[in-house]
Coordinates of C-alpha atoms in Angstrom, one line a residue:
Chain A
M148 CA 0.0 0.0 0.0
D149 CA 2.9 2.3 0.7
S150 CA 4.4 2.2 -2.8
I151 CA 4.5 5.6 -4.5
L152 CA 2.4 5.6 -7.7
L153 CA 2.7 9.1 -8.9
K154 CA 5.3 11.6 -7.9
V155 CA 4.9 15.3 -8.9
E156 CA 7.8 17.5 -8.2
N157 CA 8.1 21.3 -8.7
L158 CA 5.5 21.2 -11.5
Q159 CA 5.3 24.5 -13.2
T160 CA 2.5 25.1 -15.7
S161 CA 2.1 28.5 -17.3
F162 CA -0.2 30.1 -19.8
L163 CA 1.7 32.4 -22.0
V164 CA -0.8 35.1 -23.0
K165 CA -0.2 38.4 -24.6
S166 CA -0.3 40.4 -21.4
G167 CA 2.2 38.1 -19.7
E168 CA 2.7 34.7 -18.1
V169 CA 0.1 33.2 -15.9
K170 CA 1.7 30.7 -13.5
A171 CA -1.4 28.6 -13.2
A172 CA 0.4 25.8 -11.3
N173 CA 3.4 26.9 -9.4
E174 CA 6.0 24.6 -7.8
I175 CA 3.5 21.8 -7.2
S176 CA 4.9 18.8 -5.4
F177 CA 2.9 15.9 -4.1
T178 CA 2.9 12.1 -4.1
L179 CA 0.1 9.7 -4.6
K180 CA 0.2 6.2 -3.2
K181 CA -1.4 3.1 -4.7
G182 CA -5.1 2.9 -4.0
E183 CA -5.1 6.2 -2.2
A184 CA -7.7 8.9 -2.5
L185 CA -6.2 12.4 -2.6
G186 CA -8.3 15.5 -2.5
I187 CA -7.3 18.8 -4.1
V188 CA -9.3 21.7 -2.9
G189 CA -9.4 25.4 -3.8
E190 CA -11.5 28.0 -5.3
S191 CA -12.0 28.6 -9.0
G192 CA -8.8 29.6 -10.7
S193 CA -6.6 28.2 -7.9
G194 CA -4.9 25.9 -10.4
K195 CA -6.4 22.5 -9.3
S196 CA -7.8 21.6 -12.8
V197 CA -4.6 22.9 -14.5
T198 CA -2.6 20.5 -12.2
A199 CA -4.8 17.6 -13.3
Y200 CA -4.6 18.5 -17.0
S201 CA -0.8 18.8 -16.6
I202 CA -0.6 15.2 -15.3
L203 CA -2.4 14.0 -18.5
Q204 CA -0.9 16.7 -20.6
I205 CA -4.2 17.7 -22.1
L206 CA -3.7 21.4 -21.5
Q207 CA -5.3 23.7 -24.0
N208 CA -3.2 26.3 -25.8
P209 CA -1.5 28.4 -24.6
G210 CA -1.0 26.3 -21.5
K211 CA 2.4 24.6 -21.2
I212 CA 4.4 22.7 -18.6
V213 CA 7.4 24.8 -18.3
G214 CA 9.2 22.9 -15.5
G215 CA 9.3 20.1 -13.0
S216 CA 8.7 16.4 -13.2
I217 CA 5.7 14.0 -13.1
A218 CA 6.7 10.4 -12.6
L219 CA 4.3 7.5 -12.9
N220 CA 5.7 4.3 -11.3
G221 CA 9.1 5.9 -11.8
Q222 CA 8.5 6.7 -15.5
E223 CA 9.0 10.4 -16.3
L224 CA 6.0 11.8 -18.2
V225 CA 7.1 15.4 -18.8
N226 CA 8.5 15.6 -22.3
S227 CA 8.0 11.9 -22.8
G228 CA 6.3 12.6 -26.2
E229 CA 2.8 12.1 -27.5
S230 CA 3.0 8.4 -28.2
V231 CA 3.9 7.6 -24.6
M232 CA 1.2 9.9 -23.3
S233 CA -1.5 8.5 -25.5
R234 CA -0.7 5.0 -24.1
I235 CA -1.0 6.5 -20.6
R236 CA -4.2 8.5 -21.1
G237 CA -7.3 6.5 -20.5
N238 CA -5.3 3.4 -19.8
K239 CA -3.0 4.1 -16.8
I240 CA -4.5 7.4 -15.8
S241 CA -8.0 8.4 -16.8
M242 CA -10.2 11.4 -16.1
I243 CA -13.7 12.4 -15.6
F244 CA -14.9 15.9 -15.9
Q245 CA -17.2 18.4 -14.3
D246 CA -20.0 18.7 -16.8
P247 CA -21.4 15.3 -17.9
M248 CA -23.9 17.2 -20.2
T249 CA -21.1 18.4 -22.5
S250 CA -18.3 15.9 -21.9
L251 CA -19.8 13.2 -24.1
N252 CA -19.8 13.7 -27.9
P253 CA -23.4 14.3 -28.9
V254 CA -23.2 12.7 -32.3
F255 CA -21.9 9.3 -31.3
T256 CA -23.7 6.6 -29.2
V257 CA -22.6 5.9 -25.7
G258 CA -21.6 2.4 -26.8
N259 CA -19.5 3.8 -29.6
Q260 CA -17.6 6.1 -27.2
L261 CA -17.0 3.3 -24.8
T262 CA -15.8 0.7 -27.3
E263 CA -13.5 3.3 -28.7
A264 CA -11.7 3.6 -25.4
I265 CA -11.6 -0.2 -24.9
M266 CA -10.3 -1.0 -28.4
L267 CA -7.7 1.7 -28.1
H268 CA -5.9 0.2 -25.1
T269 CA -6.8 -3.5 -25.2
K270 CA -6.6 -6.2 -27.9
R271 CA -10.3 -6.7 -27.8
R272 CA -12.2 -6.8 -31.1
K273 CA -15.3 -4.9 -31.8
A274 CA -17.8 -7.5 -30.6
Q275 CA -15.8 -8.2 -27.4
A276 CA -15.5 -4.5 -26.8
R277 CA -19.2 -4.1 -27.2
E278 CA -19.8 -6.8 -24.6
R279 CA -17.3 -5.2 -22.3
S280 CA -19.2 -1.9 -22.7
V281 CA -22.4 -3.4 -21.6
E282 CA -20.6 -5.0 -18.6
L283 CA -19.1 -1.7 -17.7
L284 CA -22.4 0.1 -17.8
R285 CA -23.8 -2.5 -15.6
L286 CA -20.9 -2.1 -13.2
V287 CA -21.5 1.6 -12.9
G288 CA -25.1 1.0 -12.1
I289 CA -26.9 1.9 -15.3
N290 CA -30.1 0.0 -15.8
E291 CA -30.8 -1.7 -19.1
P292 CA -27.2 -1.5 -20.2
K293 CA -27.9 -3.3 -23.5
R294 CA -30.3 -0.6 -24.5
R295 CA -28.2 2.2 -23.2
V296 CA -25.2 1.4 -25.4
K297 CA -27.2 2.1 -28.4
Q298 CA -28.4 5.5 -27.1
Y299 CA -27.0 8.9 -27.7
P300 CA -25.9 11.0 -24.7
H301 CA -28.9 13.4 -24.9
E302 CA -31.1 10.4 -24.2
L303 CA -29.5 9.9 -20.8
S304 CA -30.0 12.0 -17.6
G305 CA -27.1 14.0 -16.1
G306 CA -26.4 11.4 -13.4
M307 CA -26.4 8.6 -16.0
R308 CA -24.1 10.4 -18.3
Q309 CA -21.6 10.9 -15.4
R310 CA -21.9 7.2 -14.8
A311 CA -21.2 6.5 -18.4
M312 CA -18.2 8.8 -18.2
I313 CA -17.0 6.8 -15.2
A314 CA -17.5 3.6 -17.1
M315 CA -15.4 5.0 -19.9
A316 CA -12.7 6.1 -17.4
I317 CA -12.5 2.7 -15.7
A318 CA -12.7 0.7 -18.9
C319 CA -9.0 -0.2 -18.9
E320 CA -8.8 -0.5 -15.1
P321 CA -6.5 2.5 -14.6
D322 CA -4.1 3.0 -11.8
I323 CA -5.3 6.5 -11.2
L324 CA -8.7 8.1 -11.8
I325 CA -8.6 11.9 -11.8
A326 CA -12.1 13.3 -11.1
D327 CA -12.4 17.0 -11.9
E328 CA -15.3 18.3 -9.9
P329 CA -17.3 15.2 -10.8
T330 CA -20.4 16.2 -8.8
T331 CA -20.6 19.9 -9.2
A332 CA -23.0 19.9 -12.0
L333 CA -25.3 17.3 -10.5
D334 CA -28.3 17.3 -8.2
V335 CA -27.5 16.8 -4.6
T336 CA -29.1 13.3 -4.4
V337 CA -27.3 12.2 -7.5
Q338 CA -24.0 13.7 -6.1
A339 CA -24.1 11.2 -3.2
Q340 CA -24.8 8.3 -5.6
I341 CA -21.9 9.2 -7.8
L342 CA -19.5 9.6 -4.9
E343 CA -20.7 6.3 -3.5
L344 CA -20.1 4.6 -6.8
M345 CA -16.6 6.1 -7.1
K346 CA -15.7 4.9 -3.6
S347 CA -16.9 1.3 -4.3
L348 CA -15.1 1.2 -7.7
Q349 CA -12.0 2.4 -6.0
E350 CA -12.1 -0.5 -3.6
Q351 CA -13.0 -3.1 -6.2
L352 CA -10.3 -2.0 -8.7
G353 CA -7.7 -0.8 -6.2
M354 CA -7.2 2.4 -8.1
A355 CA -6.0 5.7 -6.7
I356 CA -8.3 8.7 -7.0
I357 CA -7.4 12.4 -7.3
M358 CA -10.5 14.2 -6.4
I359 CA -10.6 17.8 -7.4
T360 CA -13.3 19.9 -5.8
H361 CA -14.2 23.1 -4.1
D362 CA -16.6 21.1 -1.9
L363 CA -14.9 20.3 1.4
G364 CA -17.8 17.9 2.2
V365 CA -16.8 15.7 -0.8
I366 CA -13.3 15.7 0.5
A367 CA -14.4 14.6 4.0
G368 CA -16.4 11.8 2.6
M369 CA -14.0 10.5 0.0
C370 CA -10.4 11.3 0.7
E371 CA -7.6 10.3 3.1
R372 CA -5.3 13.2 2.3
V373 CA -5.9 16.8 1.1
I374 CA -4.0 19.4 -0.7
V375 CA -5.2 23.0 -0.5
M376 CA -4.4 25.2 -3.4
Y377 CA -4.4 29.0 -3.6
A378 CA -3.3 31.1 -6.6
G379 CA -1.5 28.2 -8.3
R380 CA 0.4 27.1 -5.2
I381 CA -0.1 24.4 -2.6
V382 CA -0.7 26.3 0.6
E383 CA -1.3 23.4 2.9
S384 CA -1.4 19.6 2.7
G385 CA -2.2 16.9 5.3
T386 CA -4.5 14.1 6.3
V387 CA -8.2 14.9 6.3
D388 CA -8.2 15.0 10.1
E389 CA -5.3 17.4 10.2
I390 CA -6.8 19.7 7.7
F391 CA -10.3 19.7 9.2
Y392 CA -9.3 19.8 12.9
A393 CA -6.0 21.6 12.9
P394 CA -5.7 23.8 9.8
A395 CA -2.4 25.6 9.7
H396 CA -3.0 28.1 6.9
E397 CA -5.2 31.1 7.3
Y398 CA -6.8 30.4 3.9
T399 CA -7.7 26.8 5.0
K400 CA -9.2 28.2 8.2
G401 CA -11.2 30.7 6.1
L402 CA -12.5 27.9 3.9
L403 CA -13.6 25.8 6.9
K404 CA -15.4 28.8 8.5
S405 CA -17.3 29.4 5.3
I406 CA -19.0 25.9 5.3
P407 CA -22.5 25.8 6.7
S408 CA -22.8 23.5 9.6
I409 CA -25.9 21.5 10.5
S410 CA -25.1 21.3 14.2
D411 CA -24.4 24.9 14.9
E412 CA -27.6 26.7 15.4
R413 CA -28.2 29.9 13.5
Q414 CA -24.7 30.9 13.0
R415 CA -23.7 33.3 10.4
L416 CA -21.4 32.0 7.7
I417 CA -18.1 33.8 7.5
P418 CA -17.1 34.3 3.9
I419 CA -13.5 35.0 3.0
A420 CA -13.3 38.7 2.3
G421 CA -12.1 40.1 -0.9
S422 CA -11.7 38.3 -4.2
P423 CA -9.1 36.0 -5.7
V424 CA -5.9 37.6 -6.8
D425 CA -5.1 38.7 -10.4
M426 CA -3.0 35.8 -11.6
L427 CA -1.1 38.1 -14.0
S428 CA 0.3 40.3 -11.3
L429 CA 0.8 38.1 -8.2
P430 CA 2.0 39.9 -5.1
K431 CA 5.6 39.6 -4.1
G432 CA 4.7 37.9 -0.8
C433 CA 2.0 35.4 0.1
A434 CA -0.8 35.6 -2.5
F435 CA -3.4 35.3 0.2
A436 CA -2.0 38.1 2.3
P437 CA -4.3 40.9 0.8
R438 CA -7.3 38.9 2.0
C439 CA -5.8 37.6 5.2
D440 CA -7.0 38.9 8.6
C441 CA -3.7 38.0 10.2
A442 CA -1.4 39.4 7.6
M443 CA 1.9 40.6 8.9
K444 CA 4.5 42.8 7.3
I445 CA 6.6 39.9 6.3
C446 CA 3.5 38.3 4.5
L447 CA 3.4 41.1 2.0
A448 CA 7.2 41.1 1.5
S449 CA 8.2 37.6 0.9
Q450 CA 6.8 34.2 0.0
P451 CA 6.3 32.0 3.1
A452 CA 8.5 29.0 3.4
Q453 CA 6.9 25.6 3.9
S454 CA 6.8 24.6 7.5
R455 CA 6.4 21.0 8.6
I456 CA 3.9 20.5 11.2
S457 CA 3.9 16.8 11.4
E458 CA 5.1 13.8 9.3
T459 CA 2.1 14.2 7.0
H460 CA 1.1 17.9 7.6
S461 CA 2.8 20.9 6.1
A462 CA 1.7 24.5 5.4
S463 CA 3.1 27.6 3.8
C464 CA 2.1 30.4 6.2
W465 CA 4.3 32.9 8.1
M466 CA 2.0 32.4 11.1
N467 CA 3.6 29.1 11.7
E468 CA 7.0 30.7 11.7
K469 CA 5.9 33.5 14.1
G470 CA 7.5 32.0 17.2
R471 CA 10.7 31.3 15.3
L472 CA 10.7 34.8 13.8
E473 CA 10.1 36.5 17.1
N474 CA 12.9 34.5 18.8
A475 CA 15.3 35.3 16.0
Chain B
M236 CA -36.2 6.2 -34.4
D237 CA -37.2 4.9 -37.8
T238 CA -40.9 5.4 -37.6
K239 CA -40.3 8.9 -36.1
M240 CA -38.0 9.7 -39.0
L241 CA -40.5 8.5 -41.6
A242 CA -43.2 10.5 -40.0
Y243 CA -40.9 13.5 -40.1
I244 CA -40.1 13.0 -43.8
A245 CA -43.7 12.5 -44.7
K246 CA -44.6 15.7 -42.8
R247 CA -41.8 17.7 -44.5
L248 CA -42.8 16.3 -47.9
L249 CA -46.4 17.5 -47.3
F250 CA -45.2 21.0 -46.4
S251 CA -43.0 21.1 -49.5
V252 CA -46.0 20.2 -51.7
F253 CA -48.0 23.0 -50.0
T254 CA -45.1 25.5 -50.5
L255 CA -44.9 24.5 -54.1
F256 CA -48.7 24.9 -54.5
L257 CA -48.3 28.5 -53.2
I258 CA -45.5 29.2 -55.5
V259 CA -47.4 27.8 -58.5
T260 CA -50.4 29.9 -57.6
I261 CA -48.5 33.1 -57.0
T262 CA -46.6 32.6 -60.3
F263 CA -49.9 32.2 -62.2
F264 CA -51.5 35.3 -60.8
L265 CA -48.4 37.4 -61.0
M266 CA -48.0 36.6 -64.7
H267 CA -51.6 37.6 -65.3
A268 CA -51.1 40.9 -63.5
I269 CA -48.3 41.9 -65.9
P270 CA -49.7 44.4 -68.3
S271 CA -48.5 42.6 -71.4
S272 CA -49.3 39.5 -73.4
P273 CA -47.3 36.5 -74.7
F274 CA -48.1 37.7 -78.2
I275 CA -46.8 41.2 -77.9
G276 CA -43.3 41.8 -79.2
G277 CA -42.0 40.5 -82.5
K278 CA -44.4 41.2 -85.3
A279 CA -47.3 43.6 -84.7
L280 CA -50.5 41.6 -84.7
T281 CA -54.0 42.7 -85.7
P282 CA -56.7 42.5 -83.0
T283 CA -58.4 39.6 -84.9
V284 CA -55.2 37.5 -85.1
M285 CA -54.6 38.3 -81.4
K286 CA -58.1 37.0 -80.5
Q287 CA -57.6 33.9 -82.5
L288 CA -54.3 33.2 -80.8
E289 CA -55.9 33.8 -77.4
M290 CA -58.6 31.3 -78.3
K291 CA -56.0 28.8 -79.5
F292 CA -54.1 28.9 -76.2
G293 CA -57.3 29.1 -74.1
L294 CA -56.6 32.6 -72.8
D295 CA -60.1 33.7 -73.6
K296 CA -61.6 31.5 -70.9
P297 CA -62.4 33.0 -67.4
L298 CA -59.4 33.3 -65.1
G299 CA -60.7 30.7 -62.7
E300 CA -61.0 28.1 -65.4
Q301 CA -57.6 28.9 -66.8
Y302 CA -56.1 28.5 -63.3
I303 CA -57.7 25.0 -62.9
I304 CA -56.4 23.9 -66.3
Y305 CA -53.0 25.3 -65.4
L306 CA -53.0 23.5 -62.1
K307 CA -53.9 20.2 -63.7
N308 CA -51.1 20.5 -66.3
T309 CA -48.5 21.6 -63.8
A310 CA -49.3 18.6 -61.7
R311 CA -48.2 16.5 -64.6
L312 CA -45.1 18.7 -65.1
D313 CA -46.7 19.8 -68.4
F314 CA -45.8 23.5 -68.8
G315 CA -47.1 23.7 -72.4
M316 CA -45.3 24.9 -75.5
S317 CA -42.7 27.6 -75.5
T318 CA -44.2 30.8 -76.9
F319 CA -40.8 31.9 -78.2
H320 CA -39.0 28.7 -79.3
K321 CA -41.7 27.6 -81.8
G322 CA -42.8 24.0 -81.6
R323 CA -40.8 23.1 -78.5
K324 CA -42.2 21.9 -75.2
V325 CA -41.1 23.9 -72.2
I326 CA -40.4 20.8 -70.1
D327 CA -38.0 19.5 -72.8
L328 CA -36.2 22.8 -73.0
I329 CA -35.8 22.9 -69.2
T330 CA -34.6 19.3 -69.0
I331 CA -32.0 19.8 -71.7
T332 CA -30.7 23.0 -70.3
F333 CA -30.9 21.8 -66.7
K334 CA -28.7 18.9 -67.5
V335 CA -26.0 21.3 -68.8
S336 CA -26.2 23.5 -65.8
A337 CA -26.4 20.7 -63.3
K338 CA -23.3 18.9 -64.7
I339 CA -21.2 22.1 -64.2
G340 CA -22.9 23.0 -61.0
L341 CA -22.5 19.6 -59.3
I342 CA -18.8 19.5 -60.1
A343 CA -18.4 23.1 -58.8
A344 CA -20.4 22.3 -55.7
A345 CA -18.3 19.2 -55.0
I346 CA -15.1 21.1 -55.5
A347 CA -16.4 24.0 -53.3
L348 CA -17.4 21.6 -50.4
A349 CA -14.2 19.5 -50.5
S350 CA -11.8 22.4 -50.7
G351 CA -13.8 24.5 -48.2
I352 CA -14.0 21.7 -45.6
L353 CA -10.3 21.0 -46.0
L354 CA -9.0 24.6 -46.1
G355 CA -11.4 25.6 -43.3
S356 CA -10.1 22.8 -41.0
L357 CA -6.5 23.6 -41.9
A358 CA -7.0 27.3 -41.0
A359 CA -8.6 26.3 -37.7
L360 CA -5.8 24.0 -36.8
K361 CA -3.2 26.5 -37.8
K362 CA -5.0 29.3 -36.1
D363 CA -3.1 32.6 -36.0
T364 CA -0.3 31.3 -38.1
I365 CA 0.7 32.6 -41.5
V366 CA -1.3 29.7 -43.2
D367 CA -4.5 30.8 -41.3
R368 CA -3.9 34.5 -42.1
L369 CA -3.4 33.7 -45.8
I370 CA -6.6 31.6 -46.0
I371 CA -8.6 34.4 -44.3
V372 CA -7.3 37.1 -46.6
L373 CA -7.9 35.0 -49.7
T374 CA -11.4 33.9 -48.7
T375 CA -12.4 37.4 -47.6
A376 CA -11.4 38.6 -51.0
L377 CA -13.3 35.9 -52.8
V378 CA -16.6 36.3 -50.9
S379 CA -16.4 40.0 -51.7
L380 CA -15.8 39.7 -55.4
P381 CA -18.8 39.3 -57.6
N382 CA -18.5 36.2 -59.8
F383 CA -18.9 38.0 -63.1
L384 CA -15.8 40.0 -62.2
V385 CA -13.9 36.8 -61.3
A386 CA -15.1 35.2 -64.5
I387 CA -14.0 38.1 -66.7
M388 CA -10.7 38.4 -65.0
M389 CA -10.0 34.7 -65.5
L390 CA -11.1 34.9 -69.1
W391 CA -8.7 37.8 -69.6
V392 CA -5.7 36.1 -67.8
F393 CA -6.1 32.5 -69.0
S394 CA -7.6 32.9 -72.4
V395 CA -6.5 36.3 -73.7
M396 CA -3.1 36.7 -72.1
L397 CA -1.8 33.1 -71.5
H398 CA -3.9 31.2 -74.1
W399 CA -4.1 28.3 -71.7
L400 CA -7.8 27.8 -71.8
P401 CA -10.4 28.4 -74.5
P402 CA -12.9 31.2 -73.8
R403 CA -15.9 29.2 -74.9
A404 CA -17.4 26.2 -73.0
G405 CA -17.8 24.1 -76.1
A406 CA -14.0 23.7 -76.8
P407 CA -11.9 21.1 -75.0
G408 CA -11.1 22.2 -71.5
G409 CA -13.6 24.9 -71.9
L410 CA -15.5 23.9 -68.7
V411 CA -12.6 24.5 -66.4
M412 CA -13.1 28.3 -66.1
P413 CA -16.9 28.2 -65.7
I414 CA -16.6 25.5 -63.0
V415 CA -13.9 27.4 -61.2
S416 CA -15.7 30.7 -61.3
L417 CA -18.9 29.0 -60.0
A418 CA -16.9 27.2 -57.2
L419 CA -14.8 30.1 -55.9
Y420 CA -17.5 31.9 -53.9
P421 CA -19.0 28.8 -52.2
A422 CA -15.6 27.4 -51.6
A423 CA -14.5 30.6 -49.8
Y424 CA -17.7 30.7 -47.9
V425 CA -17.5 27.1 -46.8
T426 CA -13.9 27.6 -45.8
R427 CA -14.9 30.5 -43.5
L428 CA -17.8 28.6 -42.1
M429 CA -15.8 25.5 -41.5
R430 CA -13.0 27.4 -39.9
S431 CA -15.2 29.0 -37.3
S432 CA -17.1 25.7 -36.8
V433 CA -13.9 23.7 -36.1
L434 CA -12.6 26.4 -33.8
D435 CA -15.8 26.3 -31.9
V436 CA -15.9 22.5 -31.7
L437 CA -12.3 22.3 -30.6
T438 CA -13.1 24.1 -27.4
Q439 CA -15.9 21.7 -26.5
D440 CA -15.6 19.4 -23.5
Y441 CA -16.1 16.2 -25.5
I442 CA -12.9 17.0 -27.4
R443 CA -11.0 17.1 -24.1
T444 CA -12.7 13.8 -23.1
A445 CA -11.6 12.3 -26.4
S446 CA -7.9 13.3 -25.8
A447 CA -8.1 12.2 -22.2
K448 CA -9.1 8.7 -23.5
G449 CA -5.8 8.5 -25.2
L450 CA -6.9 9.1 -28.8
S451 CA -4.3 10.6 -31.1
T452 CA -4.7 14.2 -32.2
S453 CA -5.6 13.2 -35.7
K454 CA -8.2 10.6 -34.5
V455 CA -9.7 13.3 -32.2
L456 CA -10.0 15.6 -35.1
L457 CA -11.2 13.2 -37.8
K458 CA -13.7 11.4 -35.7
H459 CA -14.9 13.6 -32.9
A460 CA -14.4 17.1 -34.3
V461 CA -15.3 16.8 -38.0
K462 CA -18.7 15.1 -37.5
N463 CA -19.8 18.0 -35.2
A464 CA -18.1 20.7 -37.2
I465 CA -19.8 19.7 -40.5
I466 CA -23.3 20.3 -39.2
P467 CA -23.4 24.0 -40.1
I468 CA -22.0 23.2 -43.6
I469 CA -24.9 20.9 -44.3
T470 CA -27.3 23.7 -43.6
Y471 CA -25.5 25.9 -46.1
A472 CA -24.8 23.1 -48.7
G473 CA -28.5 22.4 -49.5
P474 CA -29.5 25.8 -50.9
M475 CA -26.0 26.3 -52.3
I476 CA -26.2 23.1 -54.4
A477 CA -29.8 24.0 -55.6
Y478 CA -28.6 27.5 -56.5
I479 CA -25.4 26.4 -58.3
T480 CA -26.9 23.5 -60.2
T481 CA -29.8 25.5 -61.7
G482 CA -27.2 27.7 -63.4
S483 CA -25.8 31.1 -63.1
F484 CA -26.9 33.5 -65.8
V485 CA -23.7 35.5 -65.5
V486 CA -21.3 32.7 -65.8
E487 CA -23.3 30.9 -68.5
Q488 CA -23.5 34.1 -70.5
I489 CA -19.8 34.9 -70.2
F490 CA -18.7 31.4 -71.3
S491 CA -21.5 30.9 -73.8
I492 CA -23.1 27.9 -72.1
G493 CA -26.7 26.9 -73.0
G494 CA -27.7 26.2 -69.5
L495 CA -30.9 26.8 -67.5
G496 CA -29.7 30.0 -66.0
N497 CA -29.0 31.5 -69.4
F498 CA -32.4 30.3 -70.8
F499 CA -34.4 31.5 -67.9
V500 CA -33.1 35.1 -68.2
R501 CA -33.5 35.0 -72.0
A502 CA -37.1 33.7 -71.5
I503 CA -37.8 36.9 -69.6
Q504 CA -36.2 39.1 -72.2
N505 CA -38.3 37.2 -74.9
S506 CA -41.5 37.4 -73.0
D507 CA -41.6 33.6 -73.2
Y508 CA -44.5 33.3 -70.7
T509 CA -44.7 29.5 -70.5
M510 CA -41.0 29.2 -70.3
I511 CA -40.8 31.8 -67.4
M512 CA -43.6 30.0 -65.5
G513 CA -42.2 26.6 -66.1
S514 CA -38.6 27.5 -65.1
T515 CA -39.8 29.3 -62.0
I516 CA -41.7 26.2 -60.9
Y517 CA -38.9 23.9 -61.8
L518 CA -36.3 26.0 -59.9
S519 CA -38.7 25.9 -56.9
I520 CA -38.9 22.1 -57.1
V521 CA -35.1 21.8 -57.1
M522 CA -34.7 24.3 -54.2
L523 CA -37.4 22.6 -52.1
S524 CA -36.0 19.1 -52.7
M525 CA -32.5 20.2 -51.7
T526 CA -33.7 21.9 -48.6
L527 CA -35.7 18.8 -47.7
L528 CA -32.8 16.5 -48.3
C529 CA -30.5 18.6 -46.2
D530 CA -33.0 18.8 -43.3
I531 CA -33.1 15.0 -43.3
L532 CA -29.4 14.6 -43.5
Y533 CA -29.0 17.2 -40.7
K534 CA -31.1 15.0 -38.5
V535 CA -29.2 11.9 -39.5
V536 CA -25.9 13.5 -38.4
D537 CA -27.2 15.2 -35.3
K538 CA -29.5 12.9 -33.3
R539 CA -30.2 15.6 -30.8
I540 CA -32.6 17.3 -33.2
D541 CA -36.1 16.5 -32.3
F542 CA -38.4 15.2 -35.0
S543 CA -41.6 16.9 -33.7

């Protein structure tokens, strides 16, 4: 269980636009163990999706990995070339997306899109791939799979389409499933079903999951470890317990305060003041400092170093260094 | 899906027949509203001769009765005898000239669609590069130039100056210039349409899904992008093919081609009443059938479109 499956080191992904360079993913480092569920949380534009797209190298122009390393089972993926990547995508690492309504091609049947993925990575012939498609649809809990394979995406409900997307993603029993906000576009009741399905598939197939979300509830229910991102950087990472009960970054604390709680009676939600930073002109110091209640002079002046709180828990916040700074 | 599809086709067919009936009726009454007569022009006729001619062609009958006779004949595609080309049936003239126009037109349409789809996709894939810019400039110029100008310029360059191609369609190689001058505008238009369509499709989520599956870039484009991107082209192609196969008066006139476009305009100049009415109805039939065909094709390609 402890073997490292994916190792991302100092990943740097930038969008080179006319007005400058947007460092969408900045010095991202993390590891993913076999069978583990890792959550990446952050608000829109924090770089969580870009990190995921970088792993699969499906960034849209002008996005580009400009530095760092991504290794799958020790094999370096950055600059490995299209032919290597196309054998990894959908086979070793697959991905499901936020909007199931638009993520399936409207002009091909569900079966066609499933068999395509199967035939691409396995030696199965068309008829066998068809059978496997039906089997997969059954596995993800779609009723009447034999009829569904012949249907077009628009004939399926949102929840069913996301199930079909999951079926497509697990078709080749990947080592890693990246889920980019898989429940955001779905009804609350369907959300729970989809998460439940992903959890059970994870156990059955022994795959690791990277769950990208802005919903801390999803993280709490699904993941063992969490990475919190802000303005393209990892600001804190730790186990679910550490992040939820002992957050060590002011941004994480803010996020936790802004979740409605069912137990607290009539408490006002505390939103994080201000709006996300302009990614084209990041401040010199901590990117969160302008919105932070506890910001100190040093926060505005220089980038906080990563402080290790425990074996599994680290955060990049000057507040953790306060004692050390005062003593110095 | 099949019964739904058939019901849809039947319904559309019914509508087309109704539209055609309206066109037939309007044509009839419009032609009667014109303060002229098929026998005016050419030699001056005495009132007695005029009367006799009107009797011979049934024009002395009440308008209602004439209309009924005309409807019955039209239903059998019998448009009567040409009043200008003596002793020739209108339907025969139309069939002969339509064949000439359709042959040139179909080749031109095929060239326009093929080159437009290819160049449009190329421009989209090479967006913002020199290739894309060149295609944009060229197609913008071509959609702005009227085809008589293009035809005359081609005639001047390739026939008069270089002596590469004959100026008349009858000579060997003579169809090259008429076909090219017919194809240029729709080719440029399809290129522009395809470019923006491909660019739009490439930003769609299902394209990202296709690459995340591990499909190669070319497979993503050829399978997932093209089938979606082609949908707007189908909408344009129907009326375009109808228009181009029924003949362009200008191009046929410049290259001396005896096509339907040429004959239709000449019929108006010659007050060839039966020919005008016959051609109008014939052109409407071609246009309506192409539109119908495209609507059906459109729904075959894109299953999201509802049949109701």
